[in-house]
XYZ file of N, CA and C in Angstrom:
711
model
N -9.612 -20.344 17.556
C -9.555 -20.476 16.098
C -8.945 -21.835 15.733
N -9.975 -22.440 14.930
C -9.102 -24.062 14.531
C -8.723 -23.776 12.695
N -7.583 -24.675 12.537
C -7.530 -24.940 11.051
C -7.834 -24.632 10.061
N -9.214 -25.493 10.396
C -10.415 -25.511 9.841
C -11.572 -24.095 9.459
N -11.684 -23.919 10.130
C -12.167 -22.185 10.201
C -11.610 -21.311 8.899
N -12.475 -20.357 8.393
C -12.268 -19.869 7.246
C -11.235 -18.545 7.928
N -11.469 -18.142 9.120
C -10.681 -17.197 9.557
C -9.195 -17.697 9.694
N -8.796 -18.601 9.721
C -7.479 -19.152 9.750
C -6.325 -19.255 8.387
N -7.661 -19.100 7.361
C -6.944 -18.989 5.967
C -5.598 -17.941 5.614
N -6.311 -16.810 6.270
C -5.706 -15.694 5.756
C -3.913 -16.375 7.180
N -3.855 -16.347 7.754
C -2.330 -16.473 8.826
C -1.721 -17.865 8.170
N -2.272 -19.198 7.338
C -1.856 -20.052 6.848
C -0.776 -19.468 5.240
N -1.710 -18.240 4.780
C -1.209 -18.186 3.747
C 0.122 -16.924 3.721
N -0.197 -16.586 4.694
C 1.556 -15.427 5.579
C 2.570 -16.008 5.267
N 3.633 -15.484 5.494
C 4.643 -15.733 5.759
C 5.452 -14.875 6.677
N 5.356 -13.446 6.696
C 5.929 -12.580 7.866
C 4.898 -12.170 8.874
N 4.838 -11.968 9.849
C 3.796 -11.231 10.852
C 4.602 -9.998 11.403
N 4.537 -8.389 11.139
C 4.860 -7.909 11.827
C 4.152 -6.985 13.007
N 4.953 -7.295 14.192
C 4.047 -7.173 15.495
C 4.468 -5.715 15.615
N 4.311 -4.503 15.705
C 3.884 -2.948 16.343
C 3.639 -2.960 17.678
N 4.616 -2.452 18.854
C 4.330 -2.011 19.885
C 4.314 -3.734 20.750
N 5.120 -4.108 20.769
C 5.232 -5.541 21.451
C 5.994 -5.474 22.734
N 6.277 -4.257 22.957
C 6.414 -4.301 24.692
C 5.727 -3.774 25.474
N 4.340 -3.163 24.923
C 3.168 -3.086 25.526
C 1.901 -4.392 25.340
N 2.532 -5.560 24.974
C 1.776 -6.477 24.878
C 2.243 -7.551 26.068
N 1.548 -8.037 26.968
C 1.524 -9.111 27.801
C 2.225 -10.771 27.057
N 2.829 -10.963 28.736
C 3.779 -12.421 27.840
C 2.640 -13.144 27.393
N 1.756 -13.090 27.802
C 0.646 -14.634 27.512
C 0.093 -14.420 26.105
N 0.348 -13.055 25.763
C 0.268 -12.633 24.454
C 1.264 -13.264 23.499
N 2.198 -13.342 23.312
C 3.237 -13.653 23.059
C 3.119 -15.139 22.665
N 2.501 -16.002 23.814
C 2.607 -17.219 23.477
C 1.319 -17.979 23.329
N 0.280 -16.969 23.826
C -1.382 -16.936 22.548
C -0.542 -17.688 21.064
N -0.052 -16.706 20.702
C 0.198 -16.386 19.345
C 0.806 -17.641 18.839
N 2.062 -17.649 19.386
C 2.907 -18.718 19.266
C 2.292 -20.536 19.056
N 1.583 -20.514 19.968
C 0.521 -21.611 20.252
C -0.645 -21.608 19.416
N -0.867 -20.480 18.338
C -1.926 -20.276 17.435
C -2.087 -21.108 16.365
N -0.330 -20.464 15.764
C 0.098 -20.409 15.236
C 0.905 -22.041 14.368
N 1.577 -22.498 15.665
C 2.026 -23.998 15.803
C 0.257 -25.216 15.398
N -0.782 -24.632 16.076
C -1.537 -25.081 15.697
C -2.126 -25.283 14.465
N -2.002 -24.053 13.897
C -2.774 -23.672 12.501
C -1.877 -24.501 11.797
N -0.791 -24.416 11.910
C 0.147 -24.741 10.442
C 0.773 -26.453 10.680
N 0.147 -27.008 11.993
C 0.294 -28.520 12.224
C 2.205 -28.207 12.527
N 2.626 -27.667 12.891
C 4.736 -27.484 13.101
C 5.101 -27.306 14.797
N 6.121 -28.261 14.761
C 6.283 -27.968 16.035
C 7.458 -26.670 16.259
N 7.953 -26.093 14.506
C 8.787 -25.099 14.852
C 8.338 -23.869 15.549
N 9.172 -23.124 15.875
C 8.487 -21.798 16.214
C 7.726 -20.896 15.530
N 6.518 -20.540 16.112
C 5.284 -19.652 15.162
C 4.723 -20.391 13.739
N 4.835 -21.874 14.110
C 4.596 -22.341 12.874
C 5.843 -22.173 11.966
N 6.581 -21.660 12.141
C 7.852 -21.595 11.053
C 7.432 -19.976 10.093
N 6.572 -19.670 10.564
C 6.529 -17.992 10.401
C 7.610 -17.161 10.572
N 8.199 -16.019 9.941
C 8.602 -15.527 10.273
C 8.243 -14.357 11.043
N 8.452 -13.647 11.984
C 8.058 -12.677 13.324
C 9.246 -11.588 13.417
N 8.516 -10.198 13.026
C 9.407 -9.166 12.912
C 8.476 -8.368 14.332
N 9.277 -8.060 14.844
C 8.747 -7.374 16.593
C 8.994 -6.170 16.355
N 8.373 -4.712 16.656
C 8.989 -3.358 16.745
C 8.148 -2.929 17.907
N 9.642 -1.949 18.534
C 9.177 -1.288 19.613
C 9.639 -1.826 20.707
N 10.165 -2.760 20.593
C 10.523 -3.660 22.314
C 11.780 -3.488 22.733
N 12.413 -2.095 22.750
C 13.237 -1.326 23.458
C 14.303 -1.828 23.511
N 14.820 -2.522 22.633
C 16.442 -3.512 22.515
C 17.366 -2.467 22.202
N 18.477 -2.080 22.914
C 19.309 -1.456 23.097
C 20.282 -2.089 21.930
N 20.682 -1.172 20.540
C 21.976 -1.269 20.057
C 23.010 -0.728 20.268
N 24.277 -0.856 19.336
C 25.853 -0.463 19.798
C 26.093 0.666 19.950
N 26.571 0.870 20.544
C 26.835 3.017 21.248
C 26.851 3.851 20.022
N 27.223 3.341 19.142
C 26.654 4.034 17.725
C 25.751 4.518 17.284
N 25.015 3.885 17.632
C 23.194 4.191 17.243
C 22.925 3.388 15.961
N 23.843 2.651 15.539
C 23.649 1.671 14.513
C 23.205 0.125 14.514
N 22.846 -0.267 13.533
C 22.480 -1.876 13.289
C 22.790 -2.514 12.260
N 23.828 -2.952 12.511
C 24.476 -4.230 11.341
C 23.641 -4.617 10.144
N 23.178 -4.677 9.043
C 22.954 -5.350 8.272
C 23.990 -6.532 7.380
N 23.446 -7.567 7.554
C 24.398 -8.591 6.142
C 23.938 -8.461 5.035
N 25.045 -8.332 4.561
C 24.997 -7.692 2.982
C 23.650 -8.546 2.177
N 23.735 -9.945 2.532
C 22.754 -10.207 1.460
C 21.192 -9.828 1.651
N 21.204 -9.357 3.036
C 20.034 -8.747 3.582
C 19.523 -7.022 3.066
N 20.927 -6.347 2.070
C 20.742 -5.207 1.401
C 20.073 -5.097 -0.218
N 19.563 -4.196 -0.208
C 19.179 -4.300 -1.627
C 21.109 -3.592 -2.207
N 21.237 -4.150 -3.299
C 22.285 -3.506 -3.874
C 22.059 -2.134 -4.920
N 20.516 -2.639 -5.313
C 19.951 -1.851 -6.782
C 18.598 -1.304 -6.416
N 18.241 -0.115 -6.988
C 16.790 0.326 -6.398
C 15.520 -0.810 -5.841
N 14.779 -0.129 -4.817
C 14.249 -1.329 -4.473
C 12.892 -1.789 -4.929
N 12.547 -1.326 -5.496
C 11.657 -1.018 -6.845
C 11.988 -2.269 -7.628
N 13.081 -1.787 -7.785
C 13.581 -3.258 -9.175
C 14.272 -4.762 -8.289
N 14.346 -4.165 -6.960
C 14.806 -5.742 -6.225
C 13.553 -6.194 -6.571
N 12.028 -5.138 -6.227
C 11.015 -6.464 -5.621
C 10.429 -6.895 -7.223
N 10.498 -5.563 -7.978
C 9.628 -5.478 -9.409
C 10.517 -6.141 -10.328
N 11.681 -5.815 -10.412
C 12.344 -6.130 -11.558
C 12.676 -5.273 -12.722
N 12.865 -5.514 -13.736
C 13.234 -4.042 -14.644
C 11.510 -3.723 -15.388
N 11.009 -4.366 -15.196
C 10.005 -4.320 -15.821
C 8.461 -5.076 -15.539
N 7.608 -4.242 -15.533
C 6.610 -5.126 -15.045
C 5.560 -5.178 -16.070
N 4.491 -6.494 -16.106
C 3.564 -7.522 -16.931
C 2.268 -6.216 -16.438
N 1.286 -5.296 -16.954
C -0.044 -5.051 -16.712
C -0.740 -6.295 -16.390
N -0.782 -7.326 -16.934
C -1.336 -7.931 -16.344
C -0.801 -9.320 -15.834
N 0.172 -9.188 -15.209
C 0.488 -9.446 -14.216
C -0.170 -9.894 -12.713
N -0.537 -11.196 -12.602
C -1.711 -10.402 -11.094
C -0.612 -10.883 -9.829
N 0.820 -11.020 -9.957
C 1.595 -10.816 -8.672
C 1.441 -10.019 -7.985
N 1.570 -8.707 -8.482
C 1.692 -7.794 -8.016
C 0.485 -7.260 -6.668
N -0.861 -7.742 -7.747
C -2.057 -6.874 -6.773
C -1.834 -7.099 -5.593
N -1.465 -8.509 -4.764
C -1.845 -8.503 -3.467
C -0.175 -8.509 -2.760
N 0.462 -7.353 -3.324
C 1.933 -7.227 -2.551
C 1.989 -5.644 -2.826
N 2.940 -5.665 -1.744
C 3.422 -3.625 -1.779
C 4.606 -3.426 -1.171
N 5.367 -2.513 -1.282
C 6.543 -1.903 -0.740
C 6.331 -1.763 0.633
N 6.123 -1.784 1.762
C 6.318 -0.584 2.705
C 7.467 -0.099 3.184
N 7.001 1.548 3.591
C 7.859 2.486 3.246
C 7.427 3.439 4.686
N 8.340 4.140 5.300
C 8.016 5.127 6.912
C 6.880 6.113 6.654
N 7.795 6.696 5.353
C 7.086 8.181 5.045
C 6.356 8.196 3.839
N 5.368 8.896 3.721
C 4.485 9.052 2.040
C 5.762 10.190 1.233
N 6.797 10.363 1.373
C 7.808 10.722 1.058
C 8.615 9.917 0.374
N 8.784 8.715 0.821
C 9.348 7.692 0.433
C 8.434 6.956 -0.513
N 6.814 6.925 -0.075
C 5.725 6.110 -1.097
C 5.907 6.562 -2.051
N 5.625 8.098 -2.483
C 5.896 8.518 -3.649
C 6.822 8.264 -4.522
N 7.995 8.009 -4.082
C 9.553 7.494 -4.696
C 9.032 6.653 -5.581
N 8.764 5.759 -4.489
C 8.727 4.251 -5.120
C 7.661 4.115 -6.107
N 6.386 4.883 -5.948
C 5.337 4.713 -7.033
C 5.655 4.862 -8.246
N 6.778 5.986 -8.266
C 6.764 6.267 -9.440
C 7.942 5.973 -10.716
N 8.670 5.237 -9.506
C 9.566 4.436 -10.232
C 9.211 2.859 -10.419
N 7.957 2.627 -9.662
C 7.412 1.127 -9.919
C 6.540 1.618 -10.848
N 5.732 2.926 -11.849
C 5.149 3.026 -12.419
C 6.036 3.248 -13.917
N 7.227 3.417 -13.824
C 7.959 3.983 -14.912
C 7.969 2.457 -15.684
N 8.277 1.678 -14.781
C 8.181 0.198 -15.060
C 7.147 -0.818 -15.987
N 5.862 -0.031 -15.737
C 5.441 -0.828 -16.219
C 5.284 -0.772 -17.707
N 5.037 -1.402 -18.647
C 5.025 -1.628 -19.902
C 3.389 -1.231 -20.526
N 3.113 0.139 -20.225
C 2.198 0.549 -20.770
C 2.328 2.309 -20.890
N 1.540 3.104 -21.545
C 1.766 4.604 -21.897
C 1.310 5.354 -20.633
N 1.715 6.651 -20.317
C 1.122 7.289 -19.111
C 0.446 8.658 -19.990
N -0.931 8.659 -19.426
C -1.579 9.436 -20.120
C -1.770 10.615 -19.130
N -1.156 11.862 -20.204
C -1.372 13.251 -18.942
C -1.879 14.395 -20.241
N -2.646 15.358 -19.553
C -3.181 16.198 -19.919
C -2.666 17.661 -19.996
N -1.935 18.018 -20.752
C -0.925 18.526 -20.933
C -1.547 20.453 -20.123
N -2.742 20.634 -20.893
C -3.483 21.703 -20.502
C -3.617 21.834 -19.208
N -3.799 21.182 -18.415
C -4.175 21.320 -17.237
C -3.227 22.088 -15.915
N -2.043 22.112 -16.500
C -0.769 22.404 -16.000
C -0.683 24.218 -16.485
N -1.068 24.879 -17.234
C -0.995 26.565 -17.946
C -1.123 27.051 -16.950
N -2.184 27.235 -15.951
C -2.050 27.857 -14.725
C -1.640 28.339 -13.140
N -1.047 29.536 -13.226
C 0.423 29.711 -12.371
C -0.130 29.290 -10.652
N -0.072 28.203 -10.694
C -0.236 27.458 -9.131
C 0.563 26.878 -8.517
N 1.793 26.778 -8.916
C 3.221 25.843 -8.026
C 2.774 26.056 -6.722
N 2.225 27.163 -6.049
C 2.042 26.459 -4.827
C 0.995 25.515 -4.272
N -0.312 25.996 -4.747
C -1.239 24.865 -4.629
C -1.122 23.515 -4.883
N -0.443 23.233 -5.912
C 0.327 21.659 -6.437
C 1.115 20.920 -5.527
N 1.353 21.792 -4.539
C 2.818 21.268 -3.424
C 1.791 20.969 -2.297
N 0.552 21.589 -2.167
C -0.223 20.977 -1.365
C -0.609 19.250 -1.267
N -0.630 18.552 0.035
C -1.302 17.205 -0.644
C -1.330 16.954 1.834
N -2.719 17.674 1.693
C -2.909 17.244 3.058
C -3.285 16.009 2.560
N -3.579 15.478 4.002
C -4.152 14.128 4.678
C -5.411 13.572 3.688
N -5.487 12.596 2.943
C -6.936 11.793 2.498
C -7.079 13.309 1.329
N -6.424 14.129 0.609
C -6.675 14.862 -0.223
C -5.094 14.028 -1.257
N -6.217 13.733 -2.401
C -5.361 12.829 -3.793
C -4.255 14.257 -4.751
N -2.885 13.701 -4.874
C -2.287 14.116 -5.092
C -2.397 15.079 -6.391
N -2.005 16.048 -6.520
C -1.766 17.090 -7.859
C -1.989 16.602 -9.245
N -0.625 15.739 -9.643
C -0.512 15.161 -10.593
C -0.310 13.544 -10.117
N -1.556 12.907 -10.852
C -1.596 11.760 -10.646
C -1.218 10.923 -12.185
N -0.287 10.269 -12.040
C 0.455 9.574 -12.915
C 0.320 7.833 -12.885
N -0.980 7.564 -14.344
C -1.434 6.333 -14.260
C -1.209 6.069 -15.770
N -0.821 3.910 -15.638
C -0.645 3.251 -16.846
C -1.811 2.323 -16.146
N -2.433 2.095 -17.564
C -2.941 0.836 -17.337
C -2.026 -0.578 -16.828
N -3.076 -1.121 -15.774
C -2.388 -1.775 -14.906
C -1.640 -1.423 -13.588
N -2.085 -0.059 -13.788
C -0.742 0.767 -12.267
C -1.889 -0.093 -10.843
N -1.518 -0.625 -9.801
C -1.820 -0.331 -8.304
C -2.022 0.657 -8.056
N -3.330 0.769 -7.623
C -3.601 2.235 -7.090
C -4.849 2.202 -5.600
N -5.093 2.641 -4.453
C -5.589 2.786 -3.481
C -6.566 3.703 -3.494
N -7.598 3.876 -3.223
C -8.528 4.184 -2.765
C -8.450 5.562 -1.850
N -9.325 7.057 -1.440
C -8.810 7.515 -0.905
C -10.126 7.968 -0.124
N -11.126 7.811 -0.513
C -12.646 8.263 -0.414
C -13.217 7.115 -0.539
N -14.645 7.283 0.198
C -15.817 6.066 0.198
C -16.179 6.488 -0.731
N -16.715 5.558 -1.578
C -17.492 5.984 -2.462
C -18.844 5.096 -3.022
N -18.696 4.011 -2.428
C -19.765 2.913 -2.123
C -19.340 2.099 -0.670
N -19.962 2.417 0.164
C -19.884 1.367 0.896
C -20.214 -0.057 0.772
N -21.645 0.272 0.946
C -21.859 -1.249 0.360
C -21.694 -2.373 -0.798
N -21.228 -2.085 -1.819
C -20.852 -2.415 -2.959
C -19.208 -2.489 -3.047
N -18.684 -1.736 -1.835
C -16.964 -2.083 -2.104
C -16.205 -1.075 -1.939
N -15.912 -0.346 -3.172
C -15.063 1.158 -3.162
C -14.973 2.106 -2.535
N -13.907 1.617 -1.061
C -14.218 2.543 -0.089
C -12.650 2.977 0.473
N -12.554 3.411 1.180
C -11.442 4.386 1.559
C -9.959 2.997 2.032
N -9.127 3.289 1.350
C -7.958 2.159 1.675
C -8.324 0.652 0.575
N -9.403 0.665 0.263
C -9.003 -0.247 -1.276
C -8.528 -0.155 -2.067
N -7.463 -1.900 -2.313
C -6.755 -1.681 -3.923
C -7.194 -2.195 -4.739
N -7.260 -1.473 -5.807
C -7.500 -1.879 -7.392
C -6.285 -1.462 -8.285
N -6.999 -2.503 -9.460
C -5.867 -2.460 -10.506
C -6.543 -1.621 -11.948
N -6.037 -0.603 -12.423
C -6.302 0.360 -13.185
C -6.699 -0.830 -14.642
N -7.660 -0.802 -15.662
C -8.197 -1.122 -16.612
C -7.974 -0.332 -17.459
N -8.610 0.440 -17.514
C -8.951 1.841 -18.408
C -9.155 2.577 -18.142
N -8.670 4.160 -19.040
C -8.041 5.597 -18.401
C -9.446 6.378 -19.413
N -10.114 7.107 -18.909
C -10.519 8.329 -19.412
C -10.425 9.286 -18.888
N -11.298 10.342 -19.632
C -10.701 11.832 -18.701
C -11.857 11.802 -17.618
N -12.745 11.555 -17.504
C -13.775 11.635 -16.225
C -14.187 10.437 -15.157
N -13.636 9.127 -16.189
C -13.774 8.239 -14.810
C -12.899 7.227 -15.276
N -11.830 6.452 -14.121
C -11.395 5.393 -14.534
C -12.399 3.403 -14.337
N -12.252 2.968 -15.127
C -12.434 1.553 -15.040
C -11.167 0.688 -14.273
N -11.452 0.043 -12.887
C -10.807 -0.648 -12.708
C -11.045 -1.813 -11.575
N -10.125 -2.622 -11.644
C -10.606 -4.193 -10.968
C -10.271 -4.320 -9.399
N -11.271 -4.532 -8.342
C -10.605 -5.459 -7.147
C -9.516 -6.408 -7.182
N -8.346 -6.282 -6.298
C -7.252 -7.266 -6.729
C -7.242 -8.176 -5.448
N -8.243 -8.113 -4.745
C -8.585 -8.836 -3.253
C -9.890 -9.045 -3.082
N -10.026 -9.983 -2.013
C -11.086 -9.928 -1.215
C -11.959 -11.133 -2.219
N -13.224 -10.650 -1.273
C -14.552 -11.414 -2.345
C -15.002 -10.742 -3.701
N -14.569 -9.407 -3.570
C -15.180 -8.937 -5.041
C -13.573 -8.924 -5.827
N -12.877 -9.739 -5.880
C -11.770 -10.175 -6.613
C -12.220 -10.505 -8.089
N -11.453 -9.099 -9.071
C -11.570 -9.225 -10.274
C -12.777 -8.400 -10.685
N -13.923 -8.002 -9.889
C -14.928 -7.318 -10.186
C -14.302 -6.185 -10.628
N -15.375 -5.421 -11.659
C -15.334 -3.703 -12.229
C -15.839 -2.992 -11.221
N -15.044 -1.841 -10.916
C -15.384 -0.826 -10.538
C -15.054 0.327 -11.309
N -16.222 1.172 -11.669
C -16.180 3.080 -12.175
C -15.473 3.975 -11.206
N -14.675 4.593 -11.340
C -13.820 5.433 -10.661
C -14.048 6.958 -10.954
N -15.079 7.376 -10.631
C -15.137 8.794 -11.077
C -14.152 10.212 -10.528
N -14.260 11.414 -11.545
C -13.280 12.389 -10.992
C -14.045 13.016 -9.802
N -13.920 13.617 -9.081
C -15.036 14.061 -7.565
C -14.186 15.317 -7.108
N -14.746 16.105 -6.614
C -14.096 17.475 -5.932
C -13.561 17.000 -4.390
N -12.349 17.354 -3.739
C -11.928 17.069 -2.750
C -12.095 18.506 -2.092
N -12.324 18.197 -0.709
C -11.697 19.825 -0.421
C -10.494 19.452 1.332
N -10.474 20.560 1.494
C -9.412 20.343 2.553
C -9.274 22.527 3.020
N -9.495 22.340 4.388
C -9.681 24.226 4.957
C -8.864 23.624 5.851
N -8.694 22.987 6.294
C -7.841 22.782 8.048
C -6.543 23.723 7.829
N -6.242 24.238 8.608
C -4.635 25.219 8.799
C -4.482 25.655 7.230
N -5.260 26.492 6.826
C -5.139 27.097 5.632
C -5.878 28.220 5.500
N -5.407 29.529 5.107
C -6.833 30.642 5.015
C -7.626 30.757 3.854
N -7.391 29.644 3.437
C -8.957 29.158 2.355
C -9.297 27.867 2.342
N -10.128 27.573 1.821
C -10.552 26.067 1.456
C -10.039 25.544 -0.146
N -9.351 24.961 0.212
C -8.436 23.595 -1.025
C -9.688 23.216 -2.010
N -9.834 23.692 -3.295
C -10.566 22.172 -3.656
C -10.020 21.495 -4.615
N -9.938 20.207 -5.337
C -9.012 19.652 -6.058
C -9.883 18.581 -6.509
N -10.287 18.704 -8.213
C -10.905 17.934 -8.683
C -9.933 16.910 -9.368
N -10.371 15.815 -8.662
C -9.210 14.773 -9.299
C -9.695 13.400 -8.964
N -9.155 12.383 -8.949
C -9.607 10.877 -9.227
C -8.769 10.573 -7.648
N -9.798 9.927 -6.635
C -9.431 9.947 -5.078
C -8.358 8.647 -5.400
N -7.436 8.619 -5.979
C -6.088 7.142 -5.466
C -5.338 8.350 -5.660
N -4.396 7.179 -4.799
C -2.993 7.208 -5.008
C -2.336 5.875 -6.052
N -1.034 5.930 -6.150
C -0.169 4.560 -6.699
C -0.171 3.636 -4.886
N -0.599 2.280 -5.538
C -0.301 1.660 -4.301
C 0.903 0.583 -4.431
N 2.028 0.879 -5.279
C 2.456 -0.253 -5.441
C 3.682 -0.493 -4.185
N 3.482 0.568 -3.697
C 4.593 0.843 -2.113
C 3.582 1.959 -1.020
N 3.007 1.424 0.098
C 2.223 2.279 0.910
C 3.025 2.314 2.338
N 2.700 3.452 2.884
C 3.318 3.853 4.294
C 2.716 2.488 5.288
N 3.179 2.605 6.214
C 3.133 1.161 7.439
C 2.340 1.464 7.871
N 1.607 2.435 8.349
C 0.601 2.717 9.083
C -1.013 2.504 8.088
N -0.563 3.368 7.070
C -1.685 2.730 5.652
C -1.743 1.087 5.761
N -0.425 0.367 5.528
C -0.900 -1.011 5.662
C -1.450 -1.499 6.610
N -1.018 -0.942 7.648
C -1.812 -1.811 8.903
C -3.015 -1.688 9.363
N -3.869 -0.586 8.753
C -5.606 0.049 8.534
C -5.703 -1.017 7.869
């Protein structure tokens, strides 16, 4: 890979690389990279002057089971508002191509919905839809099945959860940025890629889900989630 090369764009415009499972990777791996890297960005510092977060490479900490942080390395105040601030712009386009990550969709949820409280637009919910005695079905939310109550402002980050065009774009793990809310389909924009800024129709669609259950799930609802904080493993798909 040279410079020059359109594939080189995307590691010029980085700033962190984090490596997963790097003590199952070979040294020559290691300094592939290193040597890629120094190249791409013309530096004789290390990794180009990238920063390089490693996990997995079995470094033994203090009999504690702990790891030091320096304070200025802590958030002091939710972390929502370290990265967002008290308040966020709809249109705003910082945001589209950045996210929280977070271990657990336990933790995603947190953050969605306190990066959604944020933003400076109305959240539209359907008040009816809630009369019927299901608390437990609502607590359901297997795998690639879109959450219960989905809580959107214009402008929210939101992910993709279903194909729904391949060829045209809107497919499983894309983000878009919410436009406009109706009750049967949302309008909203690519915040990446080549179709950057394009419309996409977001229709409501039946999900289902039978795995380890003695019925079949179905859940008519709009396939995102909030993407404004996604699990590590989501990011790295």
């Amino acid at each position: 890979m040279k410079r020059q090369q359109k594939e080189a764009r995307p590691l010029m415009a980085i700033d962190i690389i984090i490596w997963d499972g790097i003590s199952m990777a070979p040294k020559c791996a290691l300094e592939a990279v290193e040597g890629l890297l120094r190249d791409i960005m013309q530096s004789d510092r290390p990794f180009g002057g990238k920063w390089l977060i490693i996990v997995g490479n079995d470094t033994a900490n203090d009999n504690e089971g702990r790891i030091h942080i320096l304070e200025k390395f802590r958030c002091q105040r939710s972390i929502a508002t370290e990265i967002f601030g008290e308040t966020i712009d709809p249109d705003d386009t910082y945001f589209c191509e950045r996210a929280i990550l977070a271990p657990m969709n336990l933790n995603v949820r947190q953050l969605n919905n306190d990066a959604l409280e944020r933003l400076c637009t109305s959240c539209q919910q359907d008040e009816h839809v809630y009369k019927s005695p299901v608390e437990y079905l609502n607590t359901l939310e297997p795998t690639g099945m879109p959450p219960h109550e989905l809580l959107l402002k214009k402008g929210a980050i939101v992910m993709l959860l279903r194909n729904l065009d391949v060829v045209n774009g809107p497919c499983n793990g894309t983000r878009l940025r919410v436009e406009t809310l109706g009750r049967y389909v949302l309008g909203c924009r690519f915040v990446y890629g080549s179709r950057k800024s394009q419309l996409a129709v977001i229709p409501r669609i039946d999900n289902y889900w039978g795995k380890q259950l003695p019925f079949r799930l179905r859940r008519r609802q709009f396939s995102l989630r909030l993407a404004f904080a996604m699990a590590i493993n989501k990011a790295r798909g």
